[in-house]
Amino acid sequence: RSLVVVHFWAPWAPQCAQMNEVMAALAKEHMQVAFVKLEAEAVPEVSEKYGISSVPTFLFFKNSQKVDRLDGAHAPELTKKVQRHASSSSVSAGSNDSAKEDLNVRLKKLINAAPCMLFMKGSPKEPRCGFSKQMVEILNKHGISFSSFDIFSDEEVRQGLKTYSNWPTYPQLYVAGELIGGLDIVKELEASGELDTVCPKAQKLEDR
């Protein structure tokens, strides 16, 4: 999430070698900033994409977005830009809390997206682990109406939900926004006959 500074350089340009030394000094000073050297002529498609017409050129990226650029060998200007962007990125480290909050809001929405939500590996048609497959089989056997979310499709959800629900494994079954549990618990509910009362049934077409 921090700042990345990319130096488009060429081995034949003495001013690039000079700016590499400036970058090395800045790297020691700003440990949280990533400094990358790219030989402009070795990556023509990248240079073209970012309109690199001369060396040295510096591009500044934050969260994979280009936020600034500097054309030419201006050591004081480079130092100034690195300091400015690095300090704003270290300040935004505090916004990690709000990122966490955003994820929690998202997880809550997902959990409540349907009366019965299954977070599983793969999809009901193509489960990608034995536990998920068994879970889908049990729910289908009991005619339970459920929606599912493939946790492989979103790493943030996959990791975040473990913390959010304090439940380390998948699949996870939620009813009305509450965690019921994993496969073992659903098997216990099935054995005790409670599963039919806990989960919403799919309405039969005739009833509808």
PDB file of C-alpha atoms in Angstrom:
ATOM      1  CA  ARG A   1       0.000   0.000   0.000  1.00  0.00           C
ATOM      2  CA  SER A   2       2.994   2.264   0.321  1.00  0.00           C
ATOM      3  CA  LEU A   3       4.786   4.330  -2.262  1.00  0.00           C
ATOM      4  CA  VAL A   4       6.610   2.784  -5.218  1.00  0.00           C
ATOM      5  CA  VAL A   5       9.087   4.922  -7.186  1.00  0.00           C
ATOM      6  CA  VAL A   6      10.054   3.584 -10.613  1.00  0.00           C
ATOM      7  CA  HIS A   7      13.176   4.935 -12.313  1.00  0.00           C
ATOM      8  CA  PHE A   8      13.154   4.520 -16.096  1.00  0.00           C
ATOM      9  CA  TRP A   9      16.848   4.633 -16.931  1.00  0.00           C
ATOM     10  CA  ALA A  10      19.391   3.713 -19.608  1.00  0.00           C
ATOM     11  CA  PRO A  11      22.907   2.326 -19.027  1.00  0.00           C
ATOM     12  CA  TRP A  12      24.411   4.721 -21.594  1.00  0.00           C
ATOM     13  CA  ALA A  13      23.138   7.874 -19.847  1.00  0.00           C
ATOM     14  CA  PRO A  14      25.534   9.235 -17.182  1.00  0.00           C
ATOM     15  CA  GLN A  15      22.763  11.310 -15.577  1.00  0.00           C
ATOM     16  CA  CYS A  16      20.898   8.040 -14.856  1.00  0.00           C
ATOM     17  CA  ALA A  17      23.858   6.617 -12.958  1.00  0.00           C
ATOM     18  CA  GLN A  18      23.963   9.824 -10.926  1.00  0.00           C
ATOM     19  CA  MET A  19      20.221   9.588 -10.135  1.00  0.00           C
ATOM     20  CA  ASN A  20      20.638   5.927  -9.152  1.00  0.00           C
ATOM     21  CA  GLU A  21      23.016   7.106  -6.418  1.00  0.00           C
ATOM     22  CA  VAL A  22      20.439   9.678  -5.284  1.00  0.00           C
ATOM     23  CA  MET A  23      17.815   6.894  -5.214  1.00  0.00           C
ATOM     24  CA  ALA A  24      20.077   4.625  -3.150  1.00  0.00           C
ATOM     25  CA  ALA A  25      20.502   7.412  -0.589  1.00  0.00           C
ATOM     26  CA  LEU A  26      16.728   8.051  -0.509  1.00  0.00           C
ATOM     27  CA  ALA A  27      16.055   4.321  -0.098  1.00  0.00           C
ATOM     28  CA  LYS A  28      18.125   4.284   3.103  1.00  0.00           C
ATOM     29  CA  GLU A  29      16.217   7.264   4.409  1.00  0.00           C
ATOM     30  CA  HIS A  30      12.724   6.048   3.458  1.00  0.00           C
ATOM     31  CA  MET A  31      12.625   2.356   4.323  1.00  0.00           C
ATOM     32  CA  GLN A  32       8.876   2.119   3.654  1.00  0.00           C
ATOM     33  CA  VAL A  33       9.249   3.275   0.026  1.00  0.00           C
ATOM     34  CA  ALA A  34      10.011   0.762  -2.736  1.00  0.00           C
ATOM     35  CA  PHE A  35      12.500   2.004  -5.333  1.00  0.00           C
ATOM     36  CA  VAL A  36      12.562   0.135  -8.645  1.00  0.00           C
ATOM     37  CA  LYS A  37      14.884   0.545 -11.625  1.00  0.00           C
ATOM     38  CA  LEU A  38      13.559  -0.281 -15.094  1.00  0.00           C
ATOM     39  CA  GLU A  39      15.759  -0.121 -18.157  1.00  0.00           C
ATOM     40  CA  ALA A  40      13.481   1.910 -20.432  1.00  0.00           C
ATOM     41  CA  GLU A  41      14.620   0.310 -23.680  1.00  0.00           C
ATOM     42  CA  ALA A  42      14.337  -3.219 -22.296  1.00  0.00           C
ATOM     43  CA  VAL A  43      10.609  -2.770 -21.603  1.00  0.00           C
ATOM     44  CA  PRO A  44       9.390  -0.766 -24.641  1.00  0.00           C
ATOM     45  CA  GLU A  45       5.703  -1.574 -24.099  1.00  0.00           C
ATOM     46  CA  VAL A  46       5.833  -0.270 -20.518  1.00  0.00           C
ATOM     47  CA  SER A  47       7.758   2.832 -21.544  1.00  0.00           C
ATOM     48  CA  GLU A  48       5.244   3.472 -24.296  1.00  0.00           C
ATOM     49  CA  LYS A  49       2.276   2.971 -21.967  1.00  0.00           C
ATOM     50  CA  TYR A  50       3.558   5.661 -19.592  1.00  0.00           C
ATOM     51  CA  GLY A  51       4.864   7.989 -22.316  1.00  0.00           C
ATOM     52  CA  ILE A  52       8.543   7.712 -21.366  1.00  0.00           C
ATOM     53  CA  SER A  53      10.310   9.742 -24.038  1.00  0.00           C
ATOM     54  CA  SER A  54      13.556  10.546 -22.212  1.00  0.00           C
ATOM     55  CA  VAL A  55      15.699   9.177 -19.387  1.00  0.00           C
ATOM     56  CA  PRO A  56      15.819   9.488 -16.493  1.00  0.00           C
ATOM     57  CA  THR A  57      12.076   9.617 -15.816  1.00  0.00           C
ATOM     58  CA  PHE A  58      10.575   8.796 -12.428  1.00  0.00           C
ATOM     59  CA  LEU A  59       7.021   7.564 -11.903  1.00  0.00           C
ATOM     60  CA  PHE A  60       5.361   7.458  -8.493  1.00  0.00           C
ATOM     61  CA  PHE A  61       2.741   4.803  -7.753  1.00  0.00           C
ATOM     62  CA  LYS A  62       0.444   4.339  -4.777  1.00  0.00           C
ATOM     63  CA  ASN A  63      -1.965   1.393  -4.495  1.00  0.00           C
ATOM     64  CA  SER A  64      -1.091   0.555  -8.125  1.00  0.00           C
ATOM     65  CA  GLN A  65      -2.215   4.021  -9.267  1.00  0.00           C
ATOM     66  CA  LYS A  66       0.186   6.505 -10.845  1.00  0.00           C
ATOM     67  CA  VAL A  67       0.172   9.617  -8.648  1.00  0.00           C
ATOM     68  CA  ASP A  68       3.112  11.666  -9.939  1.00  0.00           C
ATOM     69  CA  ARG A  69       6.040  11.805 -12.345  1.00  0.00           C
ATOM     70  CA  LEU A  70       9.352  13.602 -12.720  1.00  0.00           C
ATOM     71  CA  ASP A  71      11.190  13.978 -16.029  1.00  0.00           C
ATOM     72  CA  GLY A  72      14.938  14.583 -15.976  1.00  0.00           C
ATOM     73  CA  ALA A  73      17.778  14.423 -13.482  1.00  0.00           C
ATOM     74  CA  HIS A  74      16.562  16.783 -10.755  1.00  0.00           C
ATOM     75  CA  ALA A  75      17.881  15.396  -7.476  1.00  0.00           C
ATOM     76  CA  PRO A  76      16.344  18.107  -5.197  1.00  0.00           C
ATOM     77  CA  GLU A  77      12.955  17.754  -6.923  1.00  0.00           C
ATOM     78  CA  LEU A  78      13.071  13.948  -6.630  1.00  0.00           C
ATOM     79  CA  THR A  79      13.921  14.209  -2.928  1.00  0.00           C
ATOM     80  CA  LYS A  80      11.052  16.643  -2.389  1.00  0.00           C
ATOM     81  CA  LYS A  81       8.502  14.461  -4.200  1.00  0.00           C
ATOM     82  CA  VAL A  82       9.589  11.299  -2.363  1.00  0.00           C
ATOM     83  CA  GLN A  83       9.330  13.081   0.983  1.00  0.00           C
ATOM     84  CA  ARG A  84       5.902  14.489   0.163  1.00  0.00           C
ATOM     85  CA  HIS A  85       4.401  11.230  -1.080  1.00  0.00           C
ATOM     86  CA  ALA A  86       6.099   9.087   1.575  1.00  0.00           C
ATOM     87  CA  SER A  87       4.800  11.244   4.409  1.00  0.00           C
ATOM     88  CA  SER A  88       1.256  11.173   3.036  1.00  0.00           C
ATOM     89  CA  SER A  89       1.437   7.391   2.682  1.00  0.00           C
ATOM     90  CA  SER A  90       2.672   6.912   6.235  1.00  0.00           C
ATOM     91  CA  VAL A  91      -0.135   9.131   7.494  1.00  0.00           C
ATOM     92  CA  SER A  92      -2.618   7.011   5.571  1.00  0.00           C
ATOM     93  CA  ALA A  93      -1.370   3.941   7.427  1.00  0.00           C
ATOM     94  CA  GLY A  94      -3.946   4.980  10.000  1.00  0.00           C
ATOM     95  CA  SER A  95      -6.607   4.549   7.340  1.00  0.00           C
ATOM     96  CA  ASN A  96      -5.988   0.832   7.617  1.00  0.00           C
ATOM     97  CA  ASP A  97      -8.652   0.884  10.328  1.00  0.00           C
ATOM     98  CA  SER A  98     -11.160   2.328   7.927  1.00  0.00           C
ATOM     99  CA  ALA A  99     -10.142  -0.268   5.335  1.00  0.00           C
ATOM    100  CA  LYS A 100     -10.869  -2.910   7.959  1.00  0.00           C
ATOM    101  CA  GLU A 101     -14.180  -1.213   8.678  1.00  0.00           C
ATOM    102  CA  ASP A 102     -15.038  -1.185   4.961  1.00  0.00           C
ATOM    103  CA  LEU A 103     -14.265  -4.891   4.748  1.00  0.00           C
ATOM    104  CA  ASN A 104     -16.472  -5.594   7.765  1.00  0.00           C
ATOM    105  CA  VAL A 105     -19.322  -3.651   6.165  1.00  0.00           C
ATOM    106  CA  ARG A 106     -18.816  -5.688   2.996  1.00  0.00           C
ATOM    107  CA  LEU A 107     -18.732  -8.983   4.908  1.00  0.00           C
ATOM    108  CA  LYS A 108     -21.907  -8.063   6.757  1.00  0.00           C
ATOM    109  CA  LYS A 109     -23.637  -7.315   3.440  1.00  0.00           C
ATOM    110  CA  LEU A 110     -22.467 -10.631   1.990  1.00  0.00           C
ATOM    111  CA  ILE A 111     -23.587 -12.597   5.048  1.00  0.00           C
ATOM    112  CA  ASN A 112     -27.006 -10.968   4.813  1.00  0.00           C
ATOM    113  CA  ALA A 113     -27.228 -11.225   1.015  1.00  0.00           C
ATOM    114  CA  ALA A 114     -29.639 -14.165   1.347  1.00  0.00           C
ATOM    115  CA  PRO A 115     -31.593 -15.747   4.250  1.00  0.00           C
ATOM    116  CA  CYS A 116     -29.199 -18.691   4.037  1.00  0.00           C
ATOM    117  CA  MET A 117     -25.632 -17.991   2.852  1.00  0.00           C
ATOM    118  CA  LEU A 118     -22.927 -20.584   2.317  1.00  0.00           C
ATOM    119  CA  PHE A 119     -19.296 -19.461   2.057  1.00  0.00           C
ATOM    120  CA  MET A 120     -17.557 -22.315   0.331  1.00  0.00           C
ATOM    121  CA  LYS A 121     -14.616 -23.324  -1.844  1.00  0.00           C
ATOM    122  CA  GLY A 122     -15.926 -23.310  -5.393  1.00  0.00           C
ATOM    123  CA  SER A 123     -19.611 -23.290  -6.349  1.00  0.00           C
ATOM    124  CA  PRO A 124     -22.507 -25.650  -5.544  1.00  0.00           C
ATOM    125  CA  LYS A 125     -22.192 -27.083  -9.087  1.00  0.00           C
ATOM    126  CA  GLU A 126     -18.396 -27.369  -8.813  1.00  0.00           C
ATOM    127  CA  PRO A 127     -17.259 -27.584  -5.177  1.00  0.00           C
ATOM    128  CA  ARG A 128     -13.486 -27.352  -4.853  1.00  0.00           C
ATOM    129  CA  CYS A 129     -13.095 -29.278  -1.605  1.00  0.00           C
ATOM    130  CA  GLY A 130     -14.689 -32.371  -0.080  1.00  0.00           C
ATOM    131  CA  PHE A 131     -16.158 -30.511   2.909  1.00  0.00           C
ATOM    132  CA  SER A 132     -17.871 -27.943   0.676  1.00  0.00           C
ATOM    133  CA  LYS A 133     -19.214 -30.770  -1.502  1.00  0.00           C
ATOM    134  CA  GLN A 134     -20.684 -32.592   1.522  1.00  0.00           C
ATOM    135  CA  MET A 135     -22.211 -29.361   2.812  1.00  0.00           C
ATOM    136  CA  VAL A 136     -23.949 -28.679  -0.531  1.00  0.00           C
ATOM    137  CA  GLU A 137     -25.202 -32.290  -0.633  1.00  0.00           C
ATOM    138  CA  ILE A 138     -26.743 -32.009   2.851  1.00  0.00           C
ATOM    139  CA  LEU A 139     -28.450 -28.672   2.076  1.00  0.00           C
ATOM    140  CA  ASN A 140     -29.801 -29.979  -1.229  1.00  0.00           C
ATOM    141  CA  LYS A 141     -30.980 -33.222   0.373  1.00  0.00           C
ATOM    142  CA  HIS A 142     -33.068 -31.202   2.830  1.00  0.00           C
ATOM    143  CA  GLY A 143     -34.435 -28.912   0.120  1.00  0.00           C
ATOM    144  CA  ILE A 144     -32.848 -25.884   1.784  1.00  0.00           C
ATOM    145  CA  SER A 145     -32.795 -22.664  -0.190  1.00  0.00           C
ATOM    146  CA  PHE A 146     -29.332 -21.073  -0.056  1.00  0.00           C
ATOM    147  CA  SER A 147     -27.025 -18.709  -1.903  1.00  0.00           C
ATOM    148  CA  SER A 148     -23.296 -19.267  -1.990  1.00  0.00           C
ATOM    149  CA  PHE A 149     -20.074 -17.288  -2.230  1.00  0.00           C
ATOM    150  CA  ASP A 150     -16.859 -18.761  -3.628  1.00  0.00           C
ATOM    151  CA  ILE A 151     -14.118 -17.675  -1.210  1.00  0.00           C
ATOM    152  CA  PHE A 152     -11.465 -18.491  -3.825  1.00  0.00           C
ATOM    153  CA  SER A 153     -12.845 -15.581  -5.855  1.00  0.00           C
ATOM    154  CA  ASP A 154     -11.893 -13.007  -3.215  1.00  0.00           C
ATOM    155  CA  GLU A 155      -8.840 -13.371  -0.988  1.00  0.00           C
ATOM    156  CA  GLU A 156      -9.858 -10.382   1.150  1.00  0.00           C
ATOM    157  CA  VAL A 157     -13.214 -11.988   1.988  1.00  0.00           C
ATOM    158  CA  ARG A 158     -11.572 -15.373   2.510  1.00  0.00           C
ATOM    159  CA  GLN A 159      -9.160 -14.042   5.150  1.00  0.00           C
ATOM    160  CA  GLY A 160     -11.471 -11.364   6.562  1.00  0.00           C
ATOM    161  CA  LEU A 161     -14.388 -13.682   7.259  1.00  0.00           C
ATOM    162  CA  LYS A 162     -12.226 -15.979   9.401  1.00  0.00           C
ATOM    163  CA  THR A 163     -11.468 -13.048  11.700  1.00  0.00           C
ATOM    164  CA  TYR A 164     -14.949 -11.532  11.468  1.00  0.00           C
ATOM    165  CA  SER A 165     -16.692 -14.727  12.579  1.00  0.00           C
ATOM    166  CA  ASN A 166     -13.824 -16.162  14.571  1.00  0.00           C
ATOM    167  CA  TRP A 167     -14.162 -19.368  12.562  1.00  0.00           C
ATOM    168  CA  PRO A 168     -10.912 -20.531  10.896  1.00  0.00           C
ATOM    169  CA  THR A 169     -12.172 -22.984   8.258  1.00  0.00           C
ATOM    170  CA  TYR A 170     -14.541 -23.268   5.309  1.00  0.00           C
ATOM    171  CA  PRO A 171     -17.315 -23.977   4.439  1.00  0.00           C
ATOM    172  CA  GLN A 172     -19.259 -21.617   6.746  1.00  0.00           C
ATOM    173  CA  LEU A 173     -23.045 -21.512   6.844  1.00  0.00           C
ATOM    174  CA  TYR A 174     -25.009 -18.415   7.871  1.00  0.00           C
ATOM    175  CA  VAL A 175     -28.741 -18.123   8.462  1.00  0.00           C
ATOM    176  CA  ALA A 176     -30.333 -14.694   8.831  1.00  0.00           C
ATOM    177  CA  GLY A 177     -26.895 -13.120   9.221  1.00  0.00           C
ATOM    178  CA  GLU A 178     -25.830 -15.454  12.048  1.00  0.00           C
ATOM    179  CA  LEU A 179     -23.055 -18.037  11.775  1.00  0.00           C
ATOM    180  CA  ILE A 180     -24.423 -21.565  12.155  1.00  0.00           C
ATOM    181  CA  GLY A 181     -21.009 -23.183  11.731  1.00  0.00           C
ATOM    182  CA  GLY A 182     -19.063 -25.553   9.528  1.00  0.00           C
ATOM    183  CA  LEU A 183     -19.721 -29.032   8.199  1.00  0.00           C
ATOM    184  CA  ASP A 184     -19.470 -30.841  11.572  1.00  0.00           C
ATOM    185  CA  ILE A 185     -22.103 -28.613  13.152  1.00  0.00           C
ATOM    186  CA  VAL A 186     -24.426 -28.937  10.156  1.00  0.00           C
ATOM    187  CA  LYS A 187     -24.031 -32.739  10.362  1.00  0.00           C
ATOM    188  CA  GLU A 188     -24.952 -32.606  14.073  1.00  0.00           C
ATOM    189  CA  LEU A 189     -28.003 -30.446  13.293  1.00  0.00           C
ATOM    190  CA  GLU A 190     -29.008 -32.920  10.592  1.00  0.00           C
ATOM    191  CA  ALA A 191     -28.636 -35.867  12.951  1.00  0.00           C
ATOM    192  CA  SER A 192     -30.756 -34.166  15.637  1.00  0.00           C
ATOM    193  CA  GLY A 193     -33.414 -33.112  13.116  1.00  0.00           C
ATOM    194  CA  GLU A 194     -32.847 -29.427  13.900  1.00  0.00           C
ATOM    195  CA  LEU A 195     -31.461 -28.560  10.475  1.00  0.00           C
ATOM    196  CA  ASP A 196     -34.943 -28.402   8.974  1.00  0.00           C
ATOM    197  CA  THR A 197     -36.063 -25.884  11.578  1.00  0.00           C
ATOM    198  CA  VAL A 198     -32.911 -23.761  11.439  1.00  0.00           C
ATOM    199  CA  CYS A 199     -32.579 -23.278   7.672  1.00  0.00           C
ATOM    200  CA  PRO A 200     -35.178 -21.752   5.349  1.00  0.00           C
ATOM    201  CA  LYS A 201     -36.712 -24.295   2.997  1.00  0.00           C
ATOM    202  CA  ALA A 202     -36.918 -23.771  -0.725  1.00  0.00           C
ATOM    203  CA  GLN A 203     -40.583 -23.216  -1.520  1.00  0.00           C
ATOM    204  CA  LYS A 204     -41.943 -25.931  -3.714  1.00  0.00           C
ATOM    205  CA  LEU A 205     -43.036 -24.646  -7.090  1.00  0.00           C
ATOM    206  CA  GLU A 206     -46.637 -25.815  -6.430  1.00  0.00           C
ATOM    207  CA  ASP A 207     -46.787 -23.837  -3.177  1.00  0.00           C
ATOM    208  CA  ARG A 208     -45.476 -20.750  -4.924  1.00  0.00           C
TER     209      ARG A 208
END
